[in-house]
Structures are given as structure tokens and as C-alpha cells.
PDB file of C-alpha atoms in Angstrom:
ATOM      1  CA  UNK A1169       0.000   0.000   0.000  1.00  0.00           C
ATOM      2  CA  UNK A1170       1.543   3.288  -1.150  1.00  0.00           C
ATOM      3  CA  UNK A1171       1.522   6.705   0.431  1.00  0.00           C
ATOM      4  CA  UNK A1172      -1.555   8.918   0.030  1.00  0.00           C
ATOM      5  CA  UNK A1173       0.664  11.772  -1.198  1.00  0.00           C
ATOM      6  CA  UNK A1174       3.355  11.823  -3.860  1.00  0.00           C
ATOM      7  CA  UNK A1175       6.731  13.460  -3.159  1.00  0.00           C
ATOM      8  CA  UNK A1176       5.652  16.381  -5.373  1.00  0.00           C
ATOM      9  CA  UNK A1177       2.481  16.872  -3.316  1.00  0.00           C
ATOM     10  CA  UNK A1178       4.461  16.734  -0.081  1.00  0.00           C
ATOM     11  CA  UNK A1179       6.897  19.352  -1.405  1.00  0.00           C
ATOM     12  CA  UNK A1180       4.026  21.618  -2.494  1.00  0.00           C
ATOM     13  CA  UNK A1181       2.337  21.160   0.884  1.00  0.00           C
ATOM     14  CA  UNK A1182       5.566  22.113   2.699  1.00  0.00           C
ATOM     15  CA  UNK A1183       6.005  25.152   0.423  1.00  0.00           C
ATOM     16  CA  UNK A1184       2.388  26.131   1.059  1.00  0.00           C
ATOM     17  CA  UNK A1185       2.839  25.932   4.835  1.00  0.00           C
ATOM     18  CA  UNK A1186       6.076  27.954   4.701  1.00  0.00           C
ATOM     19  CA  UNK A1187       4.452  30.607   2.513  1.00  0.00           C
ATOM     20  CA  UNK A1188       1.404  30.793   4.809  1.00  0.00           C
ATOM     21  CA  UNK A1189       3.726  31.173   7.794  1.00  0.00           C
ATOM     22  CA  UNK A1190       5.602  33.997   6.063  1.00  0.00           C
ATOM     23  CA  UNK A1191       2.273  35.669   5.216  1.00  0.00           C
ATOM     24  CA  UNK A1192       1.211  35.511   8.880  1.00  0.00           C
ATOM     25  CA  UNK A1193       4.604  36.776  10.038  1.00  0.00           C
ATOM     26  CA  UNK A1194       4.601  39.877   7.817  1.00  0.00           C
ATOM     27  CA  UNK A1195       0.930  40.568   8.614  1.00  0.00           C
ATOM     28  CA  UNK A1196       1.346  40.475  12.391  1.00  0.00           C
ATOM     29  CA  UNK A1197       4.948  41.700  12.796  1.00  0.00           C
ATOM     30  CA  UNK A1198       6.375  44.973  11.495  1.00  0.00           C
ATOM     31  CA  UNK A1199      10.025  44.927  10.570  1.00  0.00           C
ATOM     32  CA  UNK A1200      12.285  47.956  10.505  1.00  0.00           C
ATOM     33  CA  UNK A1201      14.320  46.478   7.626  1.00  0.00           C
ATOM     34  CA  UNK A1202      13.372  48.343   4.438  1.00  0.00           C
ATOM     35  CA  UNK A1203      13.954  45.211   2.342  1.00  0.00           C
ATOM     36  CA  UNK A1204      11.285  43.341   4.312  1.00  0.00           C
ATOM     37  CA  UNK A1205       8.898  46.327   4.564  1.00  0.00           C
ATOM     38  CA  UNK A1206       8.885  47.131   0.871  1.00  0.00           C
ATOM     39  CA  UNK A1207       9.388  43.786  -0.834  1.00  0.00           C
ATOM     40  CA  UNK A1208       8.073  41.077   1.481  1.00  0.00           C
ATOM     41  CA  UNK A1209       5.301  42.922   3.313  1.00  0.00           C
ATOM     42  CA  UNK A1210       2.558  41.594   1.068  1.00  0.00           C
ATOM     43  CA  UNK A1211       0.664  39.148   3.287  1.00  0.00           C
ATOM     44  CA  UNK A1212      -2.340  38.807   0.990  1.00  0.00           C
ATOM     45  CA  UNK A1213      -0.212  38.081  -2.076  1.00  0.00           C
ATOM     46  CA  UNK A1214       1.678  35.499  -0.013  1.00  0.00           C
ATOM     47  CA  UNK A1215      -1.686  34.091   1.110  1.00  0.00           C
ATOM     48  CA  UNK A1216      -2.765  33.733  -2.526  1.00  0.00           C
ATOM     49  CA  UNK A1217       0.478  31.899  -3.314  1.00  0.00           C
ATOM     50  CA  UNK A1218       0.008  29.613  -0.292  1.00  0.00           C
ATOM     51  CA  UNK A1219      -3.522  28.714  -1.444  1.00  0.00           C
ATOM     52  CA  UNK A1220      -2.345  28.016  -4.992  1.00  0.00           C
ATOM     53  CA  UNK A1221       0.447  25.786  -3.690  1.00  0.00           C
ATOM     54  CA  UNK A1222      -2.042  23.958  -1.466  1.00  0.00           C
ATOM     55  CA  UNK A1223      -4.382  23.388  -4.416  1.00  0.00           C
ATOM     56  CA  UNK A1224      -1.421  22.077  -6.422  1.00  0.00           C
ATOM     57  CA  UNK A1225      -0.570  19.684  -3.593  1.00  0.00           C
ATOM     58  CA  UNK A1226      -4.151  18.364  -3.542  1.00  0.00           C
ATOM     59  CA  UNK A1227      -4.219  17.503  -7.267  1.00  0.00           C
ATOM     60  CA  UNK A1228      -2.335  14.227  -6.874  1.00  0.00           C
ATOM     61  CA  UNK A1229      -4.079  13.000  -3.725  1.00  0.00           C
ATOM     62  CA  UNK A1230      -5.330   9.443  -3.979  1.00  0.00           C
ATOM     63  CA  UNK A1231      -8.690  10.009  -2.261  1.00  0.00           C
ATOM     64  CA  UNK A1232     -11.183  12.085  -4.211  1.00  0.00           C
ATOM     65  CA  UNK A1233     -13.043  13.339  -1.115  1.00  0.00           C
ATOM     66  CA  UNK A1234      -9.799  14.675   0.376  1.00  0.00           C
ATOM     67  CA  UNK A1235      -8.819  16.251  -2.950  1.00  0.00           C
ATOM     68  CA  UNK A1236     -12.200  17.994  -3.149  1.00  0.00           C
ATOM     69  CA  UNK A1237     -12.070  19.105   0.507  1.00  0.00           C
ATOM     70  CA  UNK A1238      -8.559  20.575   0.253  1.00  0.00           C
ATOM     71  CA  UNK A1239      -9.329  22.111  -3.145  1.00  0.00           C
ATOM     72  CA  UNK A1240     -12.452  23.754  -1.721  1.00  0.00           C
ATOM     73  CA  UNK A1241     -10.574  25.090   1.302  1.00  0.00           C
ATOM     74  CA  UNK A1242      -7.783  26.373  -0.943  1.00  0.00           C
ATOM     75  CA  UNK A1243     -10.353  28.055  -3.217  1.00  0.00           C
ATOM     76  CA  UNK A1244     -12.086  29.723  -0.263  1.00  0.00           C
ATOM     77  CA  UNK A1245      -8.745  30.868   1.122  1.00  0.00           C
ATOM     78  CA  UNK A1246      -7.751  32.179  -2.297  1.00  0.00           C
ATOM     79  CA  UNK A1247     -10.999  34.132  -2.651  1.00  0.00           C
ATOM     80  CA  UNK A1248     -10.614  35.548   0.878  1.00  0.00           C
ATOM     81  CA  UNK A1249      -6.990  36.587   0.325  1.00  0.00           C
ATOM     82  CA  UNK A1250      -7.838  38.222  -3.017  1.00  0.00           C
ATOM     83  CA  UNK A1251     -10.807  40.082  -1.532  1.00  0.00           C
ATOM     84  CA  UNK A1252      -8.910  41.312   1.522  1.00  0.00           C
ATOM     85  CA  UNK A1253      -5.916  42.273  -0.624  1.00  0.00           C
ATOM     86  CA  UNK A1254      -8.183  44.265  -2.919  1.00  0.00           C
ATOM     87  CA  UNK A1255      -9.822  46.044   0.054  1.00  0.00           C
ATOM     88  CA  UNK A1256      -6.471  46.929   1.626  1.00  0.00           C
ATOM     89  CA  UNK A1257      -5.033  48.075  -1.702  1.00  0.00           C
ATOM     90  CA  UNK A1258      -8.091  50.152  -2.587  1.00  0.00           C
ATOM     91  CA  UNK A1259      -8.575  51.840   0.774  1.00  0.00           C
ATOM     92  CA  UNK A1260      -5.082  51.684   2.227  1.00  0.00           C
ATOM     93  CA  UNK A1261      -2.777  52.709  -0.583  1.00  0.00           C
ATOM     94  CA  UNK A1262       0.138  54.859   0.559  1.00  0.00           C
ATOM     95  CA  UNK A1263       1.801  57.393  -1.747  1.00  0.00           C
ATOM     96  CA  UNK A1264       5.229  58.968  -1.413  1.00  0.00           C
ATOM     97  CA  UNK A1265       4.941  62.638  -0.386  1.00  0.00           C
ATOM     98  CA  UNK A1266       8.580  63.634   0.022  1.00  0.00           C
ATOM     99  CA  UNK A1267      11.990  62.916   1.460  1.00  0.00           C
ATOM    100  CA  UNK A1268      14.154  65.197   3.595  1.00  0.00           C
ATOM    101  CA  UNK A1269      17.871  64.405   3.707  1.00  0.00           C
ATOM    102  CA  UNK A1270      19.445  64.444   7.122  1.00  0.00           C
ATOM    103  CA  UNK A1271      22.882  64.012   8.619  1.00  0.00           C
ATOM    104  CA  UNK A1272      24.927  61.147   7.222  1.00  0.00           C
ATOM    105  CA  UNK A1273      22.857  58.205   6.027  1.00  0.00           C
ATOM    106  CA  UNK A1274      19.651  59.450   7.687  1.00  0.00           C
ATOM    107  CA  UNK A1275      16.580  60.979   6.102  1.00  0.00           C
ATOM    108  CA  UNK A1276      12.921  61.628   6.804  1.00  0.00           C
ATOM    109  CA  UNK A1277      10.397  59.901   4.545  1.00  0.00           C
ATOM    110  CA  UNK A1278       6.896  61.351   4.171  1.00  0.00           C
ATOM    111  CA  UNK A1279       3.984  59.308   2.892  1.00  0.00           C
ATOM    112  CA  UNK A1280       0.268  60.043   2.546  1.00  0.00           C
ATOM    113  CA  UNK A1281      -2.829  57.877   2.490  1.00  0.00           C
ATOM    114  CA  UNK A1282      -6.556  58.187   2.876  1.00  0.00           C
ATOM    115  CA  UNK A1283      -7.858  57.563   6.381  1.00  0.00           C
ATOM    116  CA  UNK A1284     -10.055  54.522   5.764  1.00  0.00           C
ATOM    117  CA  UNK A1285     -13.198  55.270   3.803  1.00  0.00           C
ATOM    118  CA  UNK A1286     -13.373  58.932   4.801  1.00  0.00           C
ATOM    119  CA  UNK A1287     -12.080  62.003   3.032  1.00  0.00           C
ATOM    120  CA  UNK A1288      -9.366  62.564   5.650  1.00  0.00           C
ATOM    121  CA  UNK A1289      -5.717  62.418   4.635  1.00  0.00           C
ATOM    122  CA  UNK A1290      -3.085  60.871   6.889  1.00  0.00           C
ATOM    123  CA  UNK A1291       0.577  61.894   6.674  1.00  0.00           C
ATOM    124  CA  UNK A1292       3.092  59.279   7.853  1.00  0.00           C
ATOM    125  CA  UNK A1293       6.625  60.210   8.872  1.00  0.00           C
ATOM    126  CA  UNK A1294       9.505  57.790   9.289  1.00  0.00           C
ATOM    127  CA  UNK A1295      13.223  58.001   9.896  1.00  0.00           C
ATOM    128  CA  UNK A1296      15.279  56.048   7.378  1.00  0.00           C
ATOM    129  CA  UNK A1297      18.904  54.992   7.663  1.00  0.00           C
ATOM    130  CA  UNK A1298      20.344  54.127   4.257  1.00  0.00           C
ATOM    131  CA  UNK A1299      22.673  51.128   4.426  1.00  0.00           C
ATOM    132  CA  UNK A1300      22.149  49.130   1.233  1.00  0.00           C
ATOM    133  CA  UNK A1301      20.348  45.832   1.866  1.00  0.00           C
ATOM    134  CA  UNK A1302      20.439  46.531   5.602  1.00  0.00           C
ATOM    135  CA  UNK A1303      18.659  49.904   5.345  1.00  0.00           C
ATOM    136  CA  UNK A1304      16.281  50.440   8.235  1.00  0.00           C
ATOM    137  CA  UNK A1305      13.205  52.593   8.777  1.00  0.00           C
ATOM    138  CA  UNK A1306      11.427  53.558  11.996  1.00  0.00           C
ATOM    139  CA  UNK A1307       7.997  55.144  12.327  1.00  0.00           C
ATOM    140  CA  UNK A1308       8.031  58.645  13.822  1.00  0.00           C
ATOM    141  CA  UNK A1309       4.320  59.357  13.766  1.00  0.00           C
ATOM    142  CA  UNK A1310       1.262  60.037  11.693  1.00  0.00           C
ATOM    143  CA  UNK A1311      -1.016  63.046  11.447  1.00  0.00           C
ATOM    144  CA  UNK A1312      -4.669  62.920  10.427  1.00  0.00           C
ATOM    145  CA  UNK A1313      -6.166  66.087   8.947  1.00  0.00           C
ATOM    146  CA  UNK A1314      -9.633  65.448  10.408  1.00  0.00           C
ATOM    147  CA  UNK A1315      -8.845  68.115  13.042  1.00  0.00           C
ATOM    148  CA  UNK A1316      -7.511  71.121  11.080  1.00  0.00           C
ATOM    149  CA  UNK A1317      -5.161  72.376  13.796  1.00  0.00           C
ATOM    150  CA  UNK A1318      -3.515  68.926  14.065  1.00  0.00           C
ATOM    151  CA  UNK A1319      -2.729  68.689  10.343  1.00  0.00           C
ATOM    152  CA  UNK A1320       0.927  68.047   9.489  1.00  0.00           C
ATOM    153  CA  UNK A1321       2.699  71.214   8.348  1.00  0.00           C
ATOM    154  CA  UNK A1322       6.454  70.563   8.156  1.00  0.00           C
ATOM    155  CA  UNK A1323       9.445  68.670   9.458  1.00  0.00           C
ATOM    156  CA  UNK A1324      13.030  69.898   9.749  1.00  0.00           C
ATOM    157  CA  UNK A1325      16.322  68.779  11.201  1.00  0.00           C
ATOM    158  CA  UNK A1326      17.254  70.949  14.200  1.00  0.00           C
ATOM    159  CA  UNK A1327      20.569  69.248  14.935  1.00  0.00           C
ATOM    160  CA  UNK A1328      22.580  66.183  14.056  1.00  0.00           C
ATOM    161  CA  UNK A1329      20.421  63.982  16.307  1.00  0.00           C
ATOM    162  CA  UNK A1330      17.144  65.886  16.574  1.00  0.00           C
ATOM    163  CA  UNK A1331      14.298  66.946  14.361  1.00  0.00           C
ATOM    164  CA  UNK A1332      11.162  68.969  14.802  1.00  0.00           C
ATOM    165  CA  UNK A1333       7.675  68.268  13.481  1.00  0.00           C
ATOM    166  CA  UNK A1334       5.272  71.201  13.158  1.00  0.00           C
ATOM    167  CA  UNK A1335       1.468  71.028  12.856  1.00  0.00           C
ATOM    168  CA  UNK A1336      -0.733  73.675  11.231  1.00  0.00           C
ATOM    169  CA  UNK A1337      -1.568  75.578  14.441  1.00  0.00           C
ATOM    170  CA  UNK A1338       2.152  76.198  15.072  1.00  0.00           C
ATOM    171  CA  UNK A1339       2.781  73.584  17.756  1.00  0.00           C
ATOM    172  CA  UNK A1340       6.071  71.755  17.410  1.00  0.00           C
ATOM    173  CA  UNK A1341       7.164  68.310  18.506  1.00  0.00           C
ATOM    174  CA  UNK A1342      10.922  67.852  19.046  1.00  0.00           C
ATOM    175  CA  UNK A1343      12.091  64.296  18.334  1.00  0.00           C
ATOM    176  CA  UNK A1344      15.459  63.020  19.614  1.00  0.00           C
ATOM    177  CA  UNK A1345      16.769  60.449  17.133  1.00  0.00           C
ATOM    178  CA  UNK A1346      19.480  58.872  19.303  1.00  0.00           C
ATOM    179  CA  UNK A1347      17.131  55.960  20.028  1.00  0.00           C
ATOM    180  CA  UNK A1348      17.060  55.009  16.371  1.00  0.00           C
ATOM    181  CA  UNK A1349      20.807  54.902  15.766  1.00  0.00           C
ATOM    182  CA  UNK A1350      21.271  51.191  16.306  1.00  0.00           C
TER     183      UNK A1350
END
């Protein structure tokens, strides 16, 4: 009596589980490595790939009922990942809004996105340390324009290790950047 799964199906199943694990990891854990943030932080695309690999693993199963069950689950997972990916892409797209060079390899990155389904705009600020493949980025804060006086106005370097964020009513927020220099 032979195995219920061929070596190809076992390999596809293992690849599916690894891909699903990577999808869960990037969905639930933020990384400060730019390489991971920008190129691997696509949990729904990874979820789609995991479902496709799972469906491929089910094709060669010996028992029809198990093939149908796994194929159905993979199809439902695929539909869910595609739908959620579409929702996040449609309502959560972030656009580059600027970059301010700082001392040495540091810079401030500004991004903008819509705040959910509303008309509000959110401005995201992050500190980036350029270091090739090991470049890192840390979140500094975000500003929602739903309250006009709290709308982001500007950011500037005030020293080699400090910067200042200003909102539209003139308030400023000094940020020491020594914590980020790891």
C-alpha cells in the first residue's frame, strides 16, 4: 500500500505551509528592515500563493473526497486573500509625499494615504537609515487632517540627532533620534 501523497504533493504542501507562515509573520509583525517592509510585506499576495500551492498539492491526492475538501478550502482561502488584498489596496494605498535628507545616512520619509473610507488624509513620517540591503526605517508618527489644527505642516532637522515636526496651528514636537541609531 503506497503513500496517500506523492513526493511532489508533499513538497508543495511544505512550500504552502512555509508561505502561509511567512504571510502571517509579515501581517502580524512589522520589521524595521526596508527590504522586508517594501518587498516582502505583502501578506495577501503570499496568502494567494500559499492557497495556490495547497491546491497544487491536492491535485495528486489518492482520495477524491480529500482532494475535493482541500481544493475547496484552498479556493475559499484564495478568494478571501484576493478580496482582503483588494480592500487593503483600494482603501489603504500609501503614496510617497517627500523625502528630507538628514545628517549622514539618515533621512525623513513622508507618505500620505486616505484615512479609511473617509475624506481625511493621513501623513506618515519615518526616519530612514540608508545602508544598502540593511537599510532600516522607523515610524516617527502620523497626522490625520480630520482636526484642522492637528494637520501636518512641516518637518526639519534641528541638529545632528534631533528633528522637529510642526502642525498647522504652530505647535512643534521635538524628536530626539538617538534611540534610532542602532
